[in-house]
XYZ file of C-alpha atoms in Angstrom:
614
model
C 27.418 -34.173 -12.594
C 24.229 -33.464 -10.892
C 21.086 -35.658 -12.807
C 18.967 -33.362 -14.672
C 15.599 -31.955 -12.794
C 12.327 -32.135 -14.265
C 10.728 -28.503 -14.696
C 7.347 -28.420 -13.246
C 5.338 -25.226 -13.840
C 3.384 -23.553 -11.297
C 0.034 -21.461 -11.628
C 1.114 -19.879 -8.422
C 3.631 -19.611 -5.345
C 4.180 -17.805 -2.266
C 7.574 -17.248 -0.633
C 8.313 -15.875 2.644
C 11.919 -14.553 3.466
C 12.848 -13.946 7.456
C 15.411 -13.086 9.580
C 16.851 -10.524 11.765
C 16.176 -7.137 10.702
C 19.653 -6.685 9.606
C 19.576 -9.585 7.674
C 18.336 -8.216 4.565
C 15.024 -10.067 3.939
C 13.445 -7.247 2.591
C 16.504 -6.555 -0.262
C 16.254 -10.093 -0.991
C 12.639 -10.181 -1.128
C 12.446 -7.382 -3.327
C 14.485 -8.316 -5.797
C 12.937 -11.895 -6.294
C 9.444 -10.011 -6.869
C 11.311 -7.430 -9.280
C 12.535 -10.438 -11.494
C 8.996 -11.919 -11.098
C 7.568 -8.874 -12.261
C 10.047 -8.111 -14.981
C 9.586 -11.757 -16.601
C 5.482 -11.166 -16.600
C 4.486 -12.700 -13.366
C 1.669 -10.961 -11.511
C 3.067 -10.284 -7.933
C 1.563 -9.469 -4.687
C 4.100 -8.339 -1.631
C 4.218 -7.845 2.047
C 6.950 -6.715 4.105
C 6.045 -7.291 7.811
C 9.283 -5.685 9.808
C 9.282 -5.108 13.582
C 8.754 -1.783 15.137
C 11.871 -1.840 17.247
C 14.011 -0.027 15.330
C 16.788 -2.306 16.770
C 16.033 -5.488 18.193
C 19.183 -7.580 20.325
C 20.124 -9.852 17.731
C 18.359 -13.065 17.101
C 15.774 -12.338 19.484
C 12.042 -12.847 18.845
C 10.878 -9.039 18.756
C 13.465 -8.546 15.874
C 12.364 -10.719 13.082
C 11.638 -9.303 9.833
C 9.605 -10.725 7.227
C 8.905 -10.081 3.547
C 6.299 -12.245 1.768
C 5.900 -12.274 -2.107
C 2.795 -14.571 -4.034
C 3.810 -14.960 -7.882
C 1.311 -15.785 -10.213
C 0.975 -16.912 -13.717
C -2.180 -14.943 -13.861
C -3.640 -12.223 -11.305
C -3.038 -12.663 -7.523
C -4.713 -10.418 -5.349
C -2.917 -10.979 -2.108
C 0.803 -12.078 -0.478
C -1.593 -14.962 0.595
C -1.973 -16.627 3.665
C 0.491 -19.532 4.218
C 3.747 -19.599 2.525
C 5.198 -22.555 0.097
C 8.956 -21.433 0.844
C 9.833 -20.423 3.695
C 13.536 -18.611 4.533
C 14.714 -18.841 8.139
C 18.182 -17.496 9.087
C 18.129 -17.956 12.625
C 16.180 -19.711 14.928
C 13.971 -17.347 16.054
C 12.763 -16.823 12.615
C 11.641 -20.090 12.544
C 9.994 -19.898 15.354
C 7.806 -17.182 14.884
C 7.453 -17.731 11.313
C 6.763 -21.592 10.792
C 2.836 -20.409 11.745
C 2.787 -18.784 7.593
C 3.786 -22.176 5.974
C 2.123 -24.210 4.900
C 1.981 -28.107 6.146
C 4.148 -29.054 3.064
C 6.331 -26.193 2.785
C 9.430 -26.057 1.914
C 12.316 -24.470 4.637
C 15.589 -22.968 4.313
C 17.258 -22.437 7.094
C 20.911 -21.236 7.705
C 22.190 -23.923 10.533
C 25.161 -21.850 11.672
C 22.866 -19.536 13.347
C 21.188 -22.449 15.091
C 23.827 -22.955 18.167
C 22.597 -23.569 21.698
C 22.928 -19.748 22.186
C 20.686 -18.898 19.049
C 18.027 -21.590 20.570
C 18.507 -20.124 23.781
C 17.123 -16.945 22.240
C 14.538 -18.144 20.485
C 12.972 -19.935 23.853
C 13.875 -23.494 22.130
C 13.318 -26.027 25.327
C 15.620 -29.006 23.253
C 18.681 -29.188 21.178
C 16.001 -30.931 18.497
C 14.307 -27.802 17.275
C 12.891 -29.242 14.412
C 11.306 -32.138 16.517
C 10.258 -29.628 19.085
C 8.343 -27.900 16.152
C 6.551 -30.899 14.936
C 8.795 -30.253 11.547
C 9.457 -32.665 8.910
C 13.334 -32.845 8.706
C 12.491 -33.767 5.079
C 11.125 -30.710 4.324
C 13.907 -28.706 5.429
C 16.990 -27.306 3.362
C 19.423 -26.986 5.861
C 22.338 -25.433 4.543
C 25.269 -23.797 6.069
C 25.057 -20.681 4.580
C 27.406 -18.432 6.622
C 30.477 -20.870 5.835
C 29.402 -20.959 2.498
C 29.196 -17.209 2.247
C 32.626 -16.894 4.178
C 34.539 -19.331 2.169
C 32.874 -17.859 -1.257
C 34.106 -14.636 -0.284
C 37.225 -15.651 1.102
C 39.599 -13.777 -1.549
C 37.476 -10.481 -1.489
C 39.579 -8.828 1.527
C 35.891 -8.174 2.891
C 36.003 -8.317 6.615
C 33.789 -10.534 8.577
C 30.866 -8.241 9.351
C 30.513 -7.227 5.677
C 30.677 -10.920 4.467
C 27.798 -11.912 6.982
C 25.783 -9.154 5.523
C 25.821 -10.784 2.033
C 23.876 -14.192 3.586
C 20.497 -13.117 2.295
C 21.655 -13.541 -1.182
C 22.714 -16.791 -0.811
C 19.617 -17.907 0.382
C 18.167 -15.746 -2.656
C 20.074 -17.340 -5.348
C 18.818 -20.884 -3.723
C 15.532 -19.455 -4.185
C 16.104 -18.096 -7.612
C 17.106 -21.940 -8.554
C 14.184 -23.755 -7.247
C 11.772 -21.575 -9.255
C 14.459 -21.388 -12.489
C 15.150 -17.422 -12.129
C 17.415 -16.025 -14.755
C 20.425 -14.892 -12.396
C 21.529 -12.776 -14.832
C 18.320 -10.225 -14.303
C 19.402 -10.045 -10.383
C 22.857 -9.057 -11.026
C 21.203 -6.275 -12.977
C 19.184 -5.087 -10.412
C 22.291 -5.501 -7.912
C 24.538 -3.449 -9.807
C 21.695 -0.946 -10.677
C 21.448 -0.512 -7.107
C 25.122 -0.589 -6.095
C 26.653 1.190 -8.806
C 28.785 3.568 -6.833
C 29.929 0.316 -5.014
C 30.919 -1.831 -7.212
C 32.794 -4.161 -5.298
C 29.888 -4.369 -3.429
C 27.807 -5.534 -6.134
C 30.064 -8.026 -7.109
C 30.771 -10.012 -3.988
C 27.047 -9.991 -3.736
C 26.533 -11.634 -7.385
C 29.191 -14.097 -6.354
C 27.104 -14.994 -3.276
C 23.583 -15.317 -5.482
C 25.579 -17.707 -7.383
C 27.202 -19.781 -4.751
C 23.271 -20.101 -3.336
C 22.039 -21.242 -6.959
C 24.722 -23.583 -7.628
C 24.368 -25.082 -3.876
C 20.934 -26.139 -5.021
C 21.740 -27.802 -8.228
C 24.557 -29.339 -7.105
C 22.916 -31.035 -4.093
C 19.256 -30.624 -5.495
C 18.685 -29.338 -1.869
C 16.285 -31.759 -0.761
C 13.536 -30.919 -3.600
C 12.563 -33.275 -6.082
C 11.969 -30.602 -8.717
C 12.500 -26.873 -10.004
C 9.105 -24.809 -11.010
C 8.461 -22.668 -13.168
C 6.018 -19.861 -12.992
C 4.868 -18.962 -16.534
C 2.469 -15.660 -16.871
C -0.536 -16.775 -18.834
C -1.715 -13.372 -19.710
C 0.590 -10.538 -20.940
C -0.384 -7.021 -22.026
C 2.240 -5.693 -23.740
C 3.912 -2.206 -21.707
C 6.172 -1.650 -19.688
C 6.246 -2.657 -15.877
C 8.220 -1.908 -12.643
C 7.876 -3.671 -9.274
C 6.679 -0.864 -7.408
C 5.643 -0.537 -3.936
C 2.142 1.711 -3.185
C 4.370 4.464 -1.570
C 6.255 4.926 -4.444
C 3.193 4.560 -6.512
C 1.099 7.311 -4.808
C 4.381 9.574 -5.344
C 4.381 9.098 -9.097
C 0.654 9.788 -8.965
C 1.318 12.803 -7.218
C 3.837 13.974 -10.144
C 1.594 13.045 -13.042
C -1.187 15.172 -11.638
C 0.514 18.170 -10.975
C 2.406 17.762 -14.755
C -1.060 17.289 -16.405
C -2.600 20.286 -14.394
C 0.614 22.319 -15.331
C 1.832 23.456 -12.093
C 3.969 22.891 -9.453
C 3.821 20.178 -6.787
C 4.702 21.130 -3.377
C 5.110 18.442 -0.487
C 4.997 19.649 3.514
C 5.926 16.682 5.768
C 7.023 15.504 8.513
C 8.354 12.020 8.929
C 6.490 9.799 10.445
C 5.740 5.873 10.092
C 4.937 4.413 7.815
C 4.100 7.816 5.267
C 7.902 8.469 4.966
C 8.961 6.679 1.884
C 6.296 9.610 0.406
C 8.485 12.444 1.125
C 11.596 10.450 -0.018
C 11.148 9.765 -3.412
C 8.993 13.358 -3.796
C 12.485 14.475 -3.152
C 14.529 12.723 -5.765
C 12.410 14.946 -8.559
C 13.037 18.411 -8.207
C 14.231 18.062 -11.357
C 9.984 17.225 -12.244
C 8.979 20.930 -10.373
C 8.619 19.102 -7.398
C 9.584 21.470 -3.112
C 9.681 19.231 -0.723
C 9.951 20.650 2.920
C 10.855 18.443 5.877
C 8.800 20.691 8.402
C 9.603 20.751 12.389
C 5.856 18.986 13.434
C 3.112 17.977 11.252
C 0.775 21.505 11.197
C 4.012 22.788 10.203
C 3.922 20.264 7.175
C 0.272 20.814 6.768
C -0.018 24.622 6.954
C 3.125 25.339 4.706
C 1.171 22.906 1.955
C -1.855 25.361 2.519
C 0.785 28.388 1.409
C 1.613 26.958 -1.354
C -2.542 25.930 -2.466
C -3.037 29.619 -1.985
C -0.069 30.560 -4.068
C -0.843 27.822 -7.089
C 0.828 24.688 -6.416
C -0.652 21.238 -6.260
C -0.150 20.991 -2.500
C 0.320 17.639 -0.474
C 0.917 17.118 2.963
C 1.674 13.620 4.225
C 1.194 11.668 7.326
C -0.466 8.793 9.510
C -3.290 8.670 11.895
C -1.061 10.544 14.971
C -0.461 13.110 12.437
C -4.089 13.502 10.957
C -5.230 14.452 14.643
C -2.081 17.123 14.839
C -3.624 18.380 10.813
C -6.720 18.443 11.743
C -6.644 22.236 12.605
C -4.715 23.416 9.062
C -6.882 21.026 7.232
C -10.148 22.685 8.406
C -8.639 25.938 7.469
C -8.537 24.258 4.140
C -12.180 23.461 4.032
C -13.133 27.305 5.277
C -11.110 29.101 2.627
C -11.791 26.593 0.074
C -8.456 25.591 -1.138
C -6.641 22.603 -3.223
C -5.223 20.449 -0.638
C -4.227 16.485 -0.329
C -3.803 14.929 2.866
C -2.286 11.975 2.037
C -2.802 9.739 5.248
C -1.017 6.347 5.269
C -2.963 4.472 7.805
C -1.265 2.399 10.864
C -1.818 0.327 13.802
C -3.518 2.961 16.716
C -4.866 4.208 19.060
C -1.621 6.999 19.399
C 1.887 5.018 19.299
C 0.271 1.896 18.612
C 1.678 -0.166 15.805
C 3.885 1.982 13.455
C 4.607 -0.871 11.688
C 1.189 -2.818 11.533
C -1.589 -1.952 8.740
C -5.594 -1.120 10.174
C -8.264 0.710 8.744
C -8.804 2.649 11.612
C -8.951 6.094 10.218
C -11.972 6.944 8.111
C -14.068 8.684 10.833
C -11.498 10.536 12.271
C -11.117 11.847 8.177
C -15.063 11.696 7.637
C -15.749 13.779 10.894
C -12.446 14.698 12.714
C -12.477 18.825 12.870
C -14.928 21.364 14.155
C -17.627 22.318 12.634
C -19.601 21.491 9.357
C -16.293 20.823 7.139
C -16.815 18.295 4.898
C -14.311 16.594 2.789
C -14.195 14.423 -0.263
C -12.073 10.945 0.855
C -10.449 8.360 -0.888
C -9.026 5.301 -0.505
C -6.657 3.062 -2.154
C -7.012 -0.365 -3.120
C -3.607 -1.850 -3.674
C -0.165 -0.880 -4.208
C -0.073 -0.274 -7.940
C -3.957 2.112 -7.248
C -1.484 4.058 -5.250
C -1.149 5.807 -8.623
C -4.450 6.170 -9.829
C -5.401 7.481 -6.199
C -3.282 9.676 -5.608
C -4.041 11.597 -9.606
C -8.067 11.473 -8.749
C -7.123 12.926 -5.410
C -5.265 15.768 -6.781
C -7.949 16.016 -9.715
C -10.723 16.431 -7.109
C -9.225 18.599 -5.202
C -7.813 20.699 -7.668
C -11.363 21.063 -10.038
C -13.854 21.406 -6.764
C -11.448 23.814 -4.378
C -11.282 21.473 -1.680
C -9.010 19.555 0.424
C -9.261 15.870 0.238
C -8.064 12.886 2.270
C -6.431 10.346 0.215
C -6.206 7.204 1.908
C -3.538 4.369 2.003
C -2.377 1.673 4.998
C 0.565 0.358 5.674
C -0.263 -3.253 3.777
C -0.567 -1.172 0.291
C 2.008 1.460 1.078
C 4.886 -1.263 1.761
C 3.446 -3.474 -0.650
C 4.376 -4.107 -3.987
C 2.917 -4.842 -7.262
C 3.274 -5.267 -11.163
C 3.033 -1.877 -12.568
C 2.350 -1.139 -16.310
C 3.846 2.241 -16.774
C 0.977 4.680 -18.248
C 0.045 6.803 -20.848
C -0.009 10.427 -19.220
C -1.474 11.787 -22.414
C -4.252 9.177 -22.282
C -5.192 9.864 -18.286
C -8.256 12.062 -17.330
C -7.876 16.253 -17.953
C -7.129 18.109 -14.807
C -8.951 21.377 -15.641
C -8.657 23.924 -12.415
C -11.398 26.648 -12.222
C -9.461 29.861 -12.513
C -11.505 33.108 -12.673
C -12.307 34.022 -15.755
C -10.377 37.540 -17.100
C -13.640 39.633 -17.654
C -14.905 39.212 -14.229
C -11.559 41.449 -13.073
C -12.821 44.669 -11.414
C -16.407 42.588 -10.126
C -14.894 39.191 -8.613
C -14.989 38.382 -4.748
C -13.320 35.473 -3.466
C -16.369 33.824 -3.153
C -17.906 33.543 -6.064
C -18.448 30.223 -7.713
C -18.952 28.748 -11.015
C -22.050 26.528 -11.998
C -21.193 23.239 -10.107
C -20.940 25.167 -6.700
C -16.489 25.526 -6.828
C -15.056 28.927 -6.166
C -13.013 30.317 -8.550
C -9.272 30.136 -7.965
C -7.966 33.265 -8.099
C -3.759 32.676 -7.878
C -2.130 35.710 -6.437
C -0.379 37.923 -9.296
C -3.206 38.664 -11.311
C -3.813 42.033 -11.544
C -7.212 42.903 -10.761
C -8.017 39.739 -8.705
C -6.436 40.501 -5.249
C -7.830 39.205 -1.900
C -7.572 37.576 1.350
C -8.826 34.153 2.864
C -8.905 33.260 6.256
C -10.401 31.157 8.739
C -13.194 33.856 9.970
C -16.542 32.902 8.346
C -16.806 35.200 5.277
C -19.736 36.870 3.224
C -21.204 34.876 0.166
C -21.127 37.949 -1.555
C -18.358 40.450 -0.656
C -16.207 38.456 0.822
C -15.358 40.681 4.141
C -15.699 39.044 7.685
C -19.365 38.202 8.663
C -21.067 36.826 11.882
C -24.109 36.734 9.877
C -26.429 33.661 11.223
C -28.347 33.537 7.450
C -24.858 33.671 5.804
C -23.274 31.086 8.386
C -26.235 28.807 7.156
C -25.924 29.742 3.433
C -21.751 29.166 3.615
C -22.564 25.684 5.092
C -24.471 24.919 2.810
C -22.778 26.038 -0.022
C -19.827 24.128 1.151
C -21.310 20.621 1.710
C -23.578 20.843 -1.409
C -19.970 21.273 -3.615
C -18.578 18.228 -2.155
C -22.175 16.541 -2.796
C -21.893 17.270 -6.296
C -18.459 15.923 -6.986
C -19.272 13.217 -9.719
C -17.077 9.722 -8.706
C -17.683 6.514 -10.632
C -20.699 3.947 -9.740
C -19.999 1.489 -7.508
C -18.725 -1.793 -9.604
C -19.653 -5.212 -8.323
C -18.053 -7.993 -9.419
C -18.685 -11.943 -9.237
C -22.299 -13.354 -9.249
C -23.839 -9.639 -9.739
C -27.726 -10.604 -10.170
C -28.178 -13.398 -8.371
C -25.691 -13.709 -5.635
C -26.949 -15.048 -1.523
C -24.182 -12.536 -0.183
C -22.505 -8.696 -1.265
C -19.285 -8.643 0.162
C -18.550 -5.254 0.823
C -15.394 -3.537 1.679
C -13.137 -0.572 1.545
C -9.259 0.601 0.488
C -6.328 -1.897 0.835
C -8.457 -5.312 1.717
C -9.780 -5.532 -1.770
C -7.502 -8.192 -2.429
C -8.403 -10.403 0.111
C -11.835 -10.041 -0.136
C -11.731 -10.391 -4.207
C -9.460 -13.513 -3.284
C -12.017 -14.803 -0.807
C -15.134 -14.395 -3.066
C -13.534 -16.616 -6.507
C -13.043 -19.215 -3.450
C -16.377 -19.306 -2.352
C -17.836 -19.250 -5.799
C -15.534 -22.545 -7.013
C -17.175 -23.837 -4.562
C -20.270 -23.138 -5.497
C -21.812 -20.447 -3.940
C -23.561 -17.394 -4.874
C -21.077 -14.653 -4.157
C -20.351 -10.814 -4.878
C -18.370 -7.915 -4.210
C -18.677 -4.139 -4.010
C -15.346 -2.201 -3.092
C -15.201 1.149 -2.229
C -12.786 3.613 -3.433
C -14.914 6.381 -3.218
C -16.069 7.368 0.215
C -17.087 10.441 0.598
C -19.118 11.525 -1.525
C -20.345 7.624 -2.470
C -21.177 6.862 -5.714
C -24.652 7.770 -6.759
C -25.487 4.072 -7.328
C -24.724 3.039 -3.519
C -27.789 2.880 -1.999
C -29.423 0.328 -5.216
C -26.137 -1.757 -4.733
C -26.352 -2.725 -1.566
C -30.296 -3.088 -1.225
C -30.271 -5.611 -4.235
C -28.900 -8.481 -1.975
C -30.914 -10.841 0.619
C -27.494 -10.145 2.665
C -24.332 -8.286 2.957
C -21.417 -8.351 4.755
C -19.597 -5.590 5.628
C -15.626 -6.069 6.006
C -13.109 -3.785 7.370
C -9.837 -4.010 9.575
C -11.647 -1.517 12.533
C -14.599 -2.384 14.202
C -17.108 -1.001 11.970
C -16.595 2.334 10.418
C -17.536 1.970 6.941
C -20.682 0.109 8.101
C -21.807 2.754 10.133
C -21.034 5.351 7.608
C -23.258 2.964 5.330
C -25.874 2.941 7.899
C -26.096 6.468 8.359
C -26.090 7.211 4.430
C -29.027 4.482 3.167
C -31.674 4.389 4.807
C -32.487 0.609 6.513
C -29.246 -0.586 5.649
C -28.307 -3.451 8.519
C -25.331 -5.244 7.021
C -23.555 -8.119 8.932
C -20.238 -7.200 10.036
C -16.464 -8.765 9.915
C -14.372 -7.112 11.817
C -10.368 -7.530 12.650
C -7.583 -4.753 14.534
C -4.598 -7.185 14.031
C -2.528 -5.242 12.748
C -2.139 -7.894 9.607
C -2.966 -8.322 6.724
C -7.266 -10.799 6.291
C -6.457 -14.482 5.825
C -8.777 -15.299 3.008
C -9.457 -18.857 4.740
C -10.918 -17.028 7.280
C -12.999 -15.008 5.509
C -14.482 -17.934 3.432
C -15.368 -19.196 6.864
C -17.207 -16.417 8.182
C -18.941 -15.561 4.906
C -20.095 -19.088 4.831
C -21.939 -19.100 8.174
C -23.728 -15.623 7.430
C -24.666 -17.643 4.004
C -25.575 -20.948 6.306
C-alpha cells in the first residue's frame, strides 16, 4: 500500500493543459476550473487554441492550450508561467515548456514521444528532455495511451474512441495532485454526456485510472496540495466563460426591460459562442437569426429596434468595418441598438484566435459623419454580464446604439460567477411617448435629458417613418436645412454627452501614489495583478480602469491630473491614450504598448512600470 502523502495547502496554482487540438485540453481544462469553482476557489482561465482549424497531427501549428490559475482568494489573471504543465505529445512540450515555470511540474504522455513524434516537433536528439535543458526529475512521464487502452480494454470501444479519452487521464492525475473530489467530475461528465452514457462512463473510468496512477506511484511528487478558498460569499456560482456571460447579460436586460431580445449574426471568430447559447433560450423570448453577411445581421437587429425588441448584433473587428454602414443608420434614426464586438488579432484575417485591443477607434470614430456612440468595454469574463445589461440599459433609456466591447482573452475566458439577483439589478426604464402627446408627437421630439421618445409601431395615433435622410427637429419630414443639419448634430452628440456612467474608481495607493496605471477592458487583471506586486514591494502604485469610454466618467480629467505620472496600458499601440489626450487637456501619459496577440505578463509590466517610476 502506497505510504500516506502529506497535504500541503496552496494560496495559489496555475495549470496549463496542451496537446493537439483534438486532444481535448480544453474539456479537460474546463472541467478542472468548474470543480475549482464549484468547491469556492477563485479561478482565472485561458484557452489559447490554434487558428488552423485542422492542424497535421502532432505538428507545431496545432497545439492547443488551456491555462487555469486557482486561488484561495482573488486571482486576477491565468498568470504568467505555469506550476503544472500537461504535454501529450512532443510538440506540446516544445512550444509550451516557455509557460512553466523553472520548477514546474510536467506530465507528459511518452507513447506519443517516438522518433516520428520528435521528428515533428523539430527534436535534433532522441534525449528531448536533455535537449530542453529539463529536469528528468521534474517530469511525470507516464504512459498514458496504454494505460487508457488497457483501462478500457472490456468497453468494445474501438481504438480511435479510446485515444480520445487520454485527456482525462491526465485530468484525473491532475485532480489527485491537488486532492479534487472525483466524484464532482463525474457529475459534470455525465451532465454533459447524458444522451451518451456509455460515453460518460468509459470517461469516469479513465479519470480514475489517472488518479489512482498518481497515488499508487506518487508520480514523482513529494506531496498533494490543497487549495482552500479563504473568502466565501455565500450564492451560488457557475464556471462561466465571458461569452456565455455577456449572453446571460443580454437576457436579463431584455427580461427586466420587458421585451423581447432579438440577436442578428453572423458567425464569425471568436463572437460565435454569442449567437450559440442566445439560441438555446427561445424558450426566455429570445430570435436569433443566422444572417447571410454581417449588415445582414446588423440591419435585421435595426428591424427589430424599430419594432420594440432589445436588438443585438454580434461580431469582431472584420465585421464592425462591414456594420459600420447599418450602425450609423442607427445613430441617424436614433434607435436601441448593441453591437456587441468581440475583439481579435487584426489588421483583416489576422489572428482569429489571438486577443488585442485594437478596436476602440474604429468604434469611437469608424462611420461617416458626426455619429457618436456611447462604448463600453468589459473587464473580465464574469463583467461579461454586467456589460452586456449596462449596454442594453444605455442604449435602451438614451435611443442610441452602443458598442459593447469584449476580446478574445475575456470572451474564452472563464471565471467564478455568483449567480445574481435580477430583482436587485438597476431599472431599465425605456422612454416611450407619453399617451397625451398622440395627435401632436413627431418622431423627433425628445424628453428632458435630450432622448427621443420611442414610439413602437402599433400605437394608434403615433405613426411615422425613420430613415437615414437628415430629418427636421420639428416635423420630422426630410430636410437639407444647413441650421437644422447643425441643430440635429448637436442634438445628437449632446444626448450621448449627457449619459450619466459611474466615476472613475482608482484603486491601490489613491492619494499618494509615484505612478496611475491606467488601462482599459479585458487587461484589468493584469494590470490590477501587476500593481499589488509593485506595492509589496514597496512602491507607490495606483490604478484607474476604464469601463466607460465614451462618454468618460465626469471625474476623468481630476483622476488622471492628480499623479506626478501615468502610464497608459493597452494591447494596440496607443488608442486609449490618444483618446485621453484629445479629451483632457495637457494630458501626456507614458505609454505601454503590446499587439501579441496574448494575453500582458505581469512580470513584464512590473518591469516597465518600474523604470517610468526610476
Amino acid at each position: 500500500m502506497a505510504e500516506q502523502l502529506e497535504v500541503k495547502e496552496l494560496d495559489q496554482v496555475v495549470v496549463r493543459f496542451s496537446g493537439d487540438s483534438g486532444d481535448g485540453m480544453q474539456l479537460a481544462g474546463n472541467i478542472f476550473s468548474t470543480v475549482s469553482a464549484t468547491v469556492g476557489n477563485s479561478i482565472s482561465t485561458f484557452p489559447d487554441y490554434p487558428a488552423d482549424i485542422r492542424a497535421p497531427q502532432g505538428s507545431l501549428t496545432g497545439v492547443s492550450g488551456f491555462q487555469v490559475h486557482i486561488g484561495a482568494s482573488q486571482v486576477y489573471t491565468p498568470g504568467d508561467e505555469c506550476d503544472v504543465l500537461v504535454a501529450m505529445n512532443a510538440a506540446a512540450l516544445k512550444t509550451q515548456y516557455r509557460y512553466a515555470k523553472p520548477n514546474a511540474t510536467i506530465i507528459i504522455d511518452t507513447d506519443s514521444f517516438a522518433e516520428s513524434d520528435l521528428k515533428k516537433a523539430a527534436f535534433e536528439t532522441q534525449d528531448y528532455l536533455g535537449e530542453m535543458g529539463i529536469d528528468p526529475d521534474r517530469v511525470i512521464q507516464c504512459p498514458i495511451t496504454t494505460i487508457v487502452k488497457e483501462a478500457l480494454a472490456d468497453t468494445g470501444m474501438d481504438n480511435k474512441a479510446m485515444l480520445k479519452c487520454r485527456n482525462m487521464f491526465a485530468l484525473g492525475l491532475v485532480c489527485w495532485l491537488f486532492s479534487r473530489d472525483l466524484d464532482l467530475v463525474a457529475n459534470f461528465l455525465r451532465d454533459k454526456f447524458a444522451k451518451k452514457p456509455a460515453i460518460a462512463e468509459a470517461n469516469i473510468k479513465v479519470i480514475q485510472a489517472g488518479y489512482d496512477y498518481g497515488h499508487n506511484t506518487h508520480s514523482s511528487a513529494t506531496n498533494v496540495y490543497r487549495i482552500e478558498s479563504k473568502e466565501k460569499t455565500p450564492g451560488r456560482y457557475m464556471d462561466i466563460t465571458g461569452n456565455k456571460a455577456t449572453a446571460y447579460g443580454f437576457i436579463a436586460a431584455a427580461e427586466k426591460a420587458g421585451l423581447k431580445l432579438y440577436l442578428g449574426s453572423y458567425p464569425i471568430t471568436p463572437a460565435t459562442d454569442v449567437l450559440h447559447e442566445l439560441s438555446k433560450h427561445k424558450s426566455l423570448g429570445v430570435t436569433t437569426v443566422q444572417c447571410e453577411d454581417e449588415i445582414a445581421g446588423c440591419a435585421s437587429s435595426l428591424g427589430a429596434a424599430f419594432a420594440g425588441a432589445l436588438a443585438v448584433t454580434s461580431t469582431s473587428g472584420p465585421g464592425i468595418c462591414l456594420k459600420s454602414e447599418a450602425m450609423n443608420l442607427a445613430v441617424i434614426m436614433e434607435l436601441p441598438l448593441v453591437v456587441l464586438d468581440v475583439q481579435r488579432g487584426g489588421p483583416a484575417t489576422g489572428l482569429p484566435t489571438k486577443s488585442e485591443q485594437t478596436d476602440l477607434l474604429q468604434v469611437l470614430f469608424g462611420r461617416n459623419g458626426e455619429s457618436p456612440m456611447p462604448v463600453l468595454a468589459a473587464t473580465s469574463p464574469t463583467d461579461c454580464f454586467d456589460a452586456a445589461y449596462q449596454a442594453s440599459k444605455i442604449a435602451l433609456e438614451h435611443m442610441t446604439p452602443v458598442c459593447l466591447l469584449t476580446d478574445a482573452y475575456v470572451a474564452n475566458g472563464s471565471g467564478a460567477f455568483k449567480l445574481p439577483d435580477l430583482a436587485k439589478m438597476d431599472a431599465i426604464n425605456p422612454p416611450y411617448v407619453p399617451e397625451d402627446m398622440k395627435g401632436n408627437w413627431t418622431p423627433y421630439m425628445r424628453a428632458e435629458n435630450g432622448t427621443r421618445y420611442w414610439a413602437v409601431p402599433g400605437r394608434q395615433g403615433f405613426e411615422h417613418i425613420l430613415g437615414g435622410l437628415e430629418k427636421d427637429d420639428k416635423t420630422g419630414a426630410i430636410s437639407t436645412n444647413p441650421e437644422n443639419h447643425d441643430l440635429m448634430t448637436r442634438k445628437r452628440q449632446a444626448k450621448i454627452n449627457n449619459i450619466q456612467v459611474p466615476d472613475l474608481e482608482v484603486v491601490g495607493d489613491v492619494d499618494d501614489a509615484q505612478l496611475l496605471i491606467v488601462g482599459f477592458g479585458g487587461t484589468y487583471g493584469h494590470l490590477h495583478a501587476a500593481m499589488d506586486e509593485m506595492r509589496a514591494a514597496g512602491k507607490k502604485v495606483a490604478l484607474a480602469h476604464f469601463k466607460f469610454i465614451n462618454p468618460l466618467p465626469k471625474n476623468t480629467a481630476d483622476v488622471l491630473k492628480k499623479y506626478p505620472k501615468v502610464v497608459v496600458a493597452e494591447q494596440n499601440m496607443g488608442q486609449l491614450a490618444g483618446w485621453l489626450r484629445m479629451k483632457v487637456d495637457n494630458f501626456v501619459p507614458a505609454q505601454y504598448n503590446e499587439v501579441k496577440g496574448q494575453p500582458f505578463k505581469v512580470n513584464e509590466l512590473v518591469a516597465a512600470f518600474n523604470k517610468i517610476i526610476g
